[in-house]
mmCIF file of C-alpha atoms in Angstrom:
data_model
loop_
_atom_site.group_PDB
_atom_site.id
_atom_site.type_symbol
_atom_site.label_atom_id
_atom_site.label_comp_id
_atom_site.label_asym_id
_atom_site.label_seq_id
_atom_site.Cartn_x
_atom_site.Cartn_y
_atom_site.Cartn_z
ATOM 1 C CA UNK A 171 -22.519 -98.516 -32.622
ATOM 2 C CA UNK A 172 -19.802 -97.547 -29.971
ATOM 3 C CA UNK A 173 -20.213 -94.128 -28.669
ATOM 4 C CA UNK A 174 -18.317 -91.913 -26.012
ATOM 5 C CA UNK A 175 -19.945 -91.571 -22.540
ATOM 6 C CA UNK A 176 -18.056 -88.284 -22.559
ATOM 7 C CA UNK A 177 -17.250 -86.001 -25.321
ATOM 8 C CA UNK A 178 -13.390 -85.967 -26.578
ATOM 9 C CA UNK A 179 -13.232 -82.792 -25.080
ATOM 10 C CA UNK A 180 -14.246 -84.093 -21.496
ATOM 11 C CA UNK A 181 -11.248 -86.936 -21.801
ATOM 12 C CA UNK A 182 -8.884 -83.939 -23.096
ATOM 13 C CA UNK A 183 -9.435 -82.039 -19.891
ATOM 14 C CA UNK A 184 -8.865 -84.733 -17.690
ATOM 15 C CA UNK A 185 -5.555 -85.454 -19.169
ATOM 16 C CA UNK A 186 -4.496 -81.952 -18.489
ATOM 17 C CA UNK A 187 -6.019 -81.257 -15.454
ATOM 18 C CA UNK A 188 -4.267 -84.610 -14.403
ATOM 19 C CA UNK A 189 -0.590 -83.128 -15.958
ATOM 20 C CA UNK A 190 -1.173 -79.910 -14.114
ATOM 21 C CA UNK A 191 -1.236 -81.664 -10.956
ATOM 22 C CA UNK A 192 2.068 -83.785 -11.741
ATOM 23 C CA UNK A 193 0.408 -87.099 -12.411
ATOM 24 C CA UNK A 194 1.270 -89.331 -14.792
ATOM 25 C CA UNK A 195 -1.314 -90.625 -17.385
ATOM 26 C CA UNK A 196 -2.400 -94.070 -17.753
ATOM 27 C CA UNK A 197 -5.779 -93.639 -20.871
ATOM 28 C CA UNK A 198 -7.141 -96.447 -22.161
ATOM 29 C CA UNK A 199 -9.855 -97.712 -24.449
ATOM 30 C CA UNK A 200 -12.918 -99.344 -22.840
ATOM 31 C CA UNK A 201 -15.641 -100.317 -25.345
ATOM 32 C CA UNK A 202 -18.295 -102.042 -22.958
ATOM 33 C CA UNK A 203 -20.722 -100.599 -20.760
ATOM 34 C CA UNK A 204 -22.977 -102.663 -18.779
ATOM 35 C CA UNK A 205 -25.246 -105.446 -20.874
ATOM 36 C CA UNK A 206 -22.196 -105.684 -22.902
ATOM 37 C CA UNK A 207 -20.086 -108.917 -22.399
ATOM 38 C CA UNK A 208 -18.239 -108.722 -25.150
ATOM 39 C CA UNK A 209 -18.387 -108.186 -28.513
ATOM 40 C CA UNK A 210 -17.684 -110.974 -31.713
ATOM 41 C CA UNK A 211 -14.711 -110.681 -33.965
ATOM 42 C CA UNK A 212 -16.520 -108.314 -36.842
ATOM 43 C CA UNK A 213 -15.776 -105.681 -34.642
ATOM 44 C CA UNK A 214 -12.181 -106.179 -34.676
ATOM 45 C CA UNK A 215 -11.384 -103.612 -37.306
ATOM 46 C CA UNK A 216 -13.556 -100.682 -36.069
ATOM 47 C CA UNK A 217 -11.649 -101.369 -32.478
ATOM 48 C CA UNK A 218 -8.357 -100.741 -34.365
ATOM 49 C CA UNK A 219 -9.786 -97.492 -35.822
ATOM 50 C CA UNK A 220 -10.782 -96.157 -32.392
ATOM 51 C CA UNK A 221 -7.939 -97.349 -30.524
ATOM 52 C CA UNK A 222 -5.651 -95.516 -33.631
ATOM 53 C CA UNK A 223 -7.538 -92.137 -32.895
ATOM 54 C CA UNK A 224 -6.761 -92.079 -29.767
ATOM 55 C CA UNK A 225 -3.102 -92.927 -29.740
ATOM 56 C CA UNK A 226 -2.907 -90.173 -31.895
ATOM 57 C CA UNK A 227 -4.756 -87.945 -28.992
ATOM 58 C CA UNK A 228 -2.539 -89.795 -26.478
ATOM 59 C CA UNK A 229 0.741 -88.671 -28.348
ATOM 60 C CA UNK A 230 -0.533 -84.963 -28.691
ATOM 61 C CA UNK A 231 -1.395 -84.923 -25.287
ATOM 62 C CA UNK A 232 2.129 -86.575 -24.043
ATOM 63 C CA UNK A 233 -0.002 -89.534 -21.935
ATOM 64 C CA UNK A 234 2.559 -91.703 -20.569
ATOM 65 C CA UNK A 235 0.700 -95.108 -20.850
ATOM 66 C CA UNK A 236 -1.792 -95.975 -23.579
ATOM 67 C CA UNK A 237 -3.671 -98.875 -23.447
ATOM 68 C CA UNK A 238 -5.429 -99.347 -27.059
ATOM 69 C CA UNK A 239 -8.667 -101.600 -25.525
ATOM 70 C CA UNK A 240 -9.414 -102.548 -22.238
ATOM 71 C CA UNK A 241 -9.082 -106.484 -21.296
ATOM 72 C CA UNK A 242 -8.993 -107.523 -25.267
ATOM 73 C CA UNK A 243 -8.916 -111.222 -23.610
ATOM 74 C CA UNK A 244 -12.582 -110.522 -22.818
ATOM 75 C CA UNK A 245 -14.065 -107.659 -24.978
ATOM 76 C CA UNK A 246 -13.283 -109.860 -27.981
ATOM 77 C CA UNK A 247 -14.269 -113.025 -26.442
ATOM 78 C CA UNK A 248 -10.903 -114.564 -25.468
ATOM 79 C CA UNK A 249 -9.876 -113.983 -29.073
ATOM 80 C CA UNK A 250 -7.000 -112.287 -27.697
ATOM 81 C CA UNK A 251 -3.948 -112.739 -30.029
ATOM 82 C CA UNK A 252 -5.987 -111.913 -33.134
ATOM 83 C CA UNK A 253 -5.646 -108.202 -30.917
ATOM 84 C CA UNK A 254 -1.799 -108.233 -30.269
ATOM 85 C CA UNK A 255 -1.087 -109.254 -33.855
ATOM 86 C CA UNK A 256 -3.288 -106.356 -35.048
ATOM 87 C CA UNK A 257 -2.786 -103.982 -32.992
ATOM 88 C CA UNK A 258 1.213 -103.791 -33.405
ATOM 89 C CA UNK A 259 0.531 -100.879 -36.322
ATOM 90 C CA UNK A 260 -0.355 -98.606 -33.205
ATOM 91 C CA UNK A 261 3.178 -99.097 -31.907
ATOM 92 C CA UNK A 262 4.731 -96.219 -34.077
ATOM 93 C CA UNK A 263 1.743 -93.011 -33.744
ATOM 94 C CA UNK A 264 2.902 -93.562 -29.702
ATOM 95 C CA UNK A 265 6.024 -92.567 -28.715
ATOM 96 C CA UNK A 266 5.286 -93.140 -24.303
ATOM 97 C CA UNK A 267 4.689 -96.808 -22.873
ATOM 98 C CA UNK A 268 2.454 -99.113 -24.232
ATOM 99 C CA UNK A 269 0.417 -101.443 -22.128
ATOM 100 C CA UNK A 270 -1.355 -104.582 -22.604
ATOM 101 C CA UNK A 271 -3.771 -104.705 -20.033
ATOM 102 C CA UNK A 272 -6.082 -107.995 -19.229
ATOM 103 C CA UNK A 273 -8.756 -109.681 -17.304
ATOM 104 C CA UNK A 274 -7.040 -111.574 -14.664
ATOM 105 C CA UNK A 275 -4.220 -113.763 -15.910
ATOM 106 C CA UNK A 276 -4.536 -115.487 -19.427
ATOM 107 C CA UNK A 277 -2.792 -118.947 -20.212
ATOM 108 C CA UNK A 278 -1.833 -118.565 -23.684
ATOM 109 C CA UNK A 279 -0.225 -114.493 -24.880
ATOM 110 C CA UNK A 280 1.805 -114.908 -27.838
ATOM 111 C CA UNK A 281 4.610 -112.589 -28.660
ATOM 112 C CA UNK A 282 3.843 -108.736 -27.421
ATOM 113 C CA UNK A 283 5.791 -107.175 -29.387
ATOM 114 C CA UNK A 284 5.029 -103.649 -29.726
ATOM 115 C CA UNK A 285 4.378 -103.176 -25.969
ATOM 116 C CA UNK A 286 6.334 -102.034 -23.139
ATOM 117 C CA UNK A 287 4.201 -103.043 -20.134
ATOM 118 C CA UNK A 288 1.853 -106.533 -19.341
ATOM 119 C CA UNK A 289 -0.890 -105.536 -16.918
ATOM 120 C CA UNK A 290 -3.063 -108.076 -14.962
ATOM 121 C CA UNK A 291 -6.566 -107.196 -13.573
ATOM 122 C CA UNK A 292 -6.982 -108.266 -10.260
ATOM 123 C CA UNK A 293 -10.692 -108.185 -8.496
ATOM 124 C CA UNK A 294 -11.659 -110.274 -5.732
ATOM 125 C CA UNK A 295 -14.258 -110.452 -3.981
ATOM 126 C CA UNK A 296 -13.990 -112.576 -0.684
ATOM 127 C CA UNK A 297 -12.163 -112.717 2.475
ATOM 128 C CA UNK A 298 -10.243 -116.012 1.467
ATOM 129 C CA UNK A 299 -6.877 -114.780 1.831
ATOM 130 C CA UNK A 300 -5.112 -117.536 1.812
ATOM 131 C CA UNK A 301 -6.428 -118.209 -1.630
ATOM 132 C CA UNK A 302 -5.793 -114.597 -2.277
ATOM 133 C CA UNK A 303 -1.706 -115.456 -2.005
ATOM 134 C CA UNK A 304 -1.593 -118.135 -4.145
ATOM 135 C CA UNK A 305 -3.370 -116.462 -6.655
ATOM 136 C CA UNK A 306 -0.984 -113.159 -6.434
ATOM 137 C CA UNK A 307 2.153 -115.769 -6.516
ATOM 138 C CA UNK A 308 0.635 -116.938 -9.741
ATOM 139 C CA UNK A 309 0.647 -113.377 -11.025
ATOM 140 C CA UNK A 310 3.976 -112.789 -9.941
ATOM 141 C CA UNK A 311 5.482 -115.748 -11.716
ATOM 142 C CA UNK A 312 4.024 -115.672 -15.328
ATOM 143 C CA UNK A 313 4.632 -111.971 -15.192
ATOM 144 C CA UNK A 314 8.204 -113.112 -14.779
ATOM 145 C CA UNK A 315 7.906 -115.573 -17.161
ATOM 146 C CA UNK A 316 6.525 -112.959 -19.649
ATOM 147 C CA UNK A 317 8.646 -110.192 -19.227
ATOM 148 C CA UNK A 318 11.827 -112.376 -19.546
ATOM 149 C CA UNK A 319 10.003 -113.984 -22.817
ATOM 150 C CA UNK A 320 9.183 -110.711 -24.500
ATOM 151 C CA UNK A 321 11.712 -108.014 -23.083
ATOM 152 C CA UNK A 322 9.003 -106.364 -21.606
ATOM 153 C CA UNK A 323 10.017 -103.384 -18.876
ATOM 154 C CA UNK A 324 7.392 -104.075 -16.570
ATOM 155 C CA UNK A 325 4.300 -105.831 -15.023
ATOM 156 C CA UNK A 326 1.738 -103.833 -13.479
ATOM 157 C CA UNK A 327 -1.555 -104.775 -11.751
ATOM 158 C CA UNK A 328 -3.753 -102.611 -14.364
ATOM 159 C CA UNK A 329 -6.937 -102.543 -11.944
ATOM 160 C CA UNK A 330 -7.454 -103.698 -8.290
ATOM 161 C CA UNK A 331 -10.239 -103.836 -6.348
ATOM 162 C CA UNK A 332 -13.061 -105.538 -4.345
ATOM 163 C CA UNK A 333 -16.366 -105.253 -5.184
ATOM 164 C CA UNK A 334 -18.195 -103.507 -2.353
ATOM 165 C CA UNK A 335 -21.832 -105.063 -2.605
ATOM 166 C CA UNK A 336 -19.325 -108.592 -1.905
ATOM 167 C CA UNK A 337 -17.171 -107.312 1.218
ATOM 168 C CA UNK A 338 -17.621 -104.905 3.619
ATOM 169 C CA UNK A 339 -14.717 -102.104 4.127
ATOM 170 C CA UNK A 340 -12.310 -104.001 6.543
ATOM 171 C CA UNK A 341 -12.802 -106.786 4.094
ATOM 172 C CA UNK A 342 -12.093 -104.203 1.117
ATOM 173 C CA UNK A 343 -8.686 -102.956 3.258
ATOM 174 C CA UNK A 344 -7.741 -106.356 4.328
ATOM 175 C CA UNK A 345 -7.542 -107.511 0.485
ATOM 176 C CA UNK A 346 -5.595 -104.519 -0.468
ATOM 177 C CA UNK A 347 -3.272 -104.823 2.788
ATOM 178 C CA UNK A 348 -2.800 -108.930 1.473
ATOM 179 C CA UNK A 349 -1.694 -107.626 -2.362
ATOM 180 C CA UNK A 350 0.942 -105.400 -1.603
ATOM 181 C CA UNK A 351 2.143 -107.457 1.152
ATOM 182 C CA UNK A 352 2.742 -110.397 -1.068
ATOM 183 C CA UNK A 353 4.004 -108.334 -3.913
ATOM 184 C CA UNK A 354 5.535 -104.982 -3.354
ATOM 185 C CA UNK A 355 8.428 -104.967 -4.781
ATOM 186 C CA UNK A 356 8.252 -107.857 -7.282
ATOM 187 C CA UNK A 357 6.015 -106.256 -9.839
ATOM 188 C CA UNK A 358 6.436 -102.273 -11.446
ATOM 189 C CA UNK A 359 3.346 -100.774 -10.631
ATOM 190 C CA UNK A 360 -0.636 -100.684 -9.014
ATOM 191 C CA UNK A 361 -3.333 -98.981 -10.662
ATOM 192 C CA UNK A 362 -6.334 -99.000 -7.685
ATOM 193 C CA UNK A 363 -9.939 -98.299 -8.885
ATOM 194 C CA UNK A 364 -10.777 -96.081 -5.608
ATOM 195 C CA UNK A 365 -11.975 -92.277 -7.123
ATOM 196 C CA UNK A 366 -14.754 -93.465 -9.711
ATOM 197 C CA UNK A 367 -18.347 -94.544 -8.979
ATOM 198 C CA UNK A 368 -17.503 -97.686 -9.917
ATOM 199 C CA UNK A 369 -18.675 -100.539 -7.403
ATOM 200 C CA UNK A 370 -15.417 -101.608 -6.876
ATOM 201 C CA UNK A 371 -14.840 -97.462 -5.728
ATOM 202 C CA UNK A 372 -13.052 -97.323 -2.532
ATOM 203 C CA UNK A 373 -12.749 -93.072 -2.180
ATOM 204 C CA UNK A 374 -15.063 -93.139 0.992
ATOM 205 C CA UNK A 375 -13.369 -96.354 3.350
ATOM 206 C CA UNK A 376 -10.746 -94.174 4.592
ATOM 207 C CA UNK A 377 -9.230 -98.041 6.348
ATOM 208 C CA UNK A 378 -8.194 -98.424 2.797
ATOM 209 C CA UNK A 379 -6.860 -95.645 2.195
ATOM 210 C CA UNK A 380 -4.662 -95.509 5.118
ATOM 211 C CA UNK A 381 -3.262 -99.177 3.322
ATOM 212 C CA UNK A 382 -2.553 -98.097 0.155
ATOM 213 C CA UNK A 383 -1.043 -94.437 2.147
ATOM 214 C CA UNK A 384 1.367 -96.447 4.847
ATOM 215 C CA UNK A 385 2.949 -98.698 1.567
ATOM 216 C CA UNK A 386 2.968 -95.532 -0.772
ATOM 217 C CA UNK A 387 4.850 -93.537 2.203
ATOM 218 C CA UNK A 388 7.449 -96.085 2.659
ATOM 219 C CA UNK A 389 11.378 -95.212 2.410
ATOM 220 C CA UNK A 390 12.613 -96.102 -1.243
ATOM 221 C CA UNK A 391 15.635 -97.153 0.273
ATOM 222 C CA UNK A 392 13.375 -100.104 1.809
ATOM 223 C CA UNK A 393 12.084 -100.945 -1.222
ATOM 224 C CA UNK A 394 13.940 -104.200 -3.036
ATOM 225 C CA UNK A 395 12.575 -104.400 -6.248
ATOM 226 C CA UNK A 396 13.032 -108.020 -7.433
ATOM 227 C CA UNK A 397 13.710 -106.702 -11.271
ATOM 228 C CA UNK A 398 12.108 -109.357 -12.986
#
C-alpha cells in the first residue's frame, strides 16, 4: 500500500508558503521510500490514479511544474515507456509545464508527447572530474537530441547532488562548480537537492553555496543560452 509521509494538507502548505515567497513550484510524485527499489508493473494503474489526484491538486494550486512519478525509468523497473504512453491522459487536468523527470540518462524514450520539459537526474559521487565532463556533455547532447525530436521547451537537470557520506564538502562544491561550468547556458534549468535531510543535503557547506550563489548572481546579459 502507498501512503503519504505527510498529510495532503502538509504538501498544500508548502505550495503556498512557497508562492507567498515568489517561488515557483516544481511537485512531483515519489512512490519509494527506502527498502523500496522499485516496484513491478501491477502497480502501474494505481500510479496513474495517484499521479491524476494530484495534477488535479497541482492545477488548483497553480504549481508551475508537475512531475506525475519520480524517475518512472526506475520506480517501474526500467519499464519506462509503458509510463509515457499511459500517462499522456494527465496532460489535459494540468494546464502549467509538465516534466518528465529520470534517473540519470536513459537510452531508449519514445515519443513524450504530452510533456513540456525532459529532466535528467544527476548524482555523483567522486572527485573524478574529468569523467564528470564527459558525462555532463552526454547530457547535454541527447537532451538536444530530444528536445529537437519531440518539440520539447526545455531540459532541466531535475536533481543534483553528491552524496555526502562519498565526498567531503570541497569535494561536494567542486562537483557543483564542474556542472554549471560545463553547462550553464546549454540546458533550461537546475533543481539542487541542498534544503532537505536528504544525504545528498548540502544546506550546511556554505563552499557550496557560495557556487551555486556566484553562477545564480551572474549578469543575464552574460548569459548565452545555446537554445537547443
Amino acid at each position: 500500500r502507498l501512503e503519504l509521509v505527510e498529510s495532503e494538507e502538509f504538501y498544500r502548505d508548502l505550495i503556498r508558503k512557497a508562492h507567498n515567497y515568489g517561488w515557483a513550484v516544481f511537485l512531483e510524485v515519489d512512490p519509494l521510500k527506502p527498502g523500496i527499489p522499485s516496484l513491478g508493473p501491477e502497480y502501474l494503474n494505481d500510479l496513474l490514479e495517484i499521479a491524476i489526484h494530484w495534477a488535479k491538486i497541482a492545477e488548483e494550486k497553480k504549481v508551475e511544474f508537475y512531475s506525475p512519478l519520480n524517475e518512472p525509468n526506475v520506480v517501474l523497473n526500467y519499464d519506462l515507456n509503458s509510463w509515457i504512453e499511459k500517462s499522456k491522459v494527465i496532460r489535459p487536468l494540468f494546464s502549467g509545464d509538465m516534466v518528465i523527470k529520470l534517473a540519470d540518462i536513459p537510452e531508449n524514450i519514445q515519443d513524450t508527447k504530452g510533456y513540456d520539459y525532459i529532466a535528467f537526474d544527476i548524482m555523483w559521487e567522486d572527485a573524478n572530474y574529468d569523467e564528470l565532463r564527459e558525462h555532463l556533455k552526454f547530457a547535454i547532447e541527447k537532451g538536444k537530441e530530444l528536445k529537437k525530436k519531440y518539440k520539447l521547451k526545455g531540459v532541466i537537470f531535475g536533481e543534483l547532488g553528491a552524496e555526502k557520506s562519498r565526498v567531503n564538502e570541497e569535494t561536494q562544491a567542486k562537483i557543483f562548480e564542474t556542472i554549471l561550468e560545463e553547462t550553464w547556458g546549454k540546458i533550461d534549468g537546475y533543481c539542487f537537492l541542498g534544503w532537505s535531510y536528504l544525504e545528498f543535503s548540502f544546506r550546511n557547506n556554505e563552499k557550496a553555496k557560495e557556487v551555486i550563489k556566484k553562477w545564480y548572481s551572474k549578469n543575464p546579459d552574460t548569459i548565452h543560452n545555446n537554445n537547443f
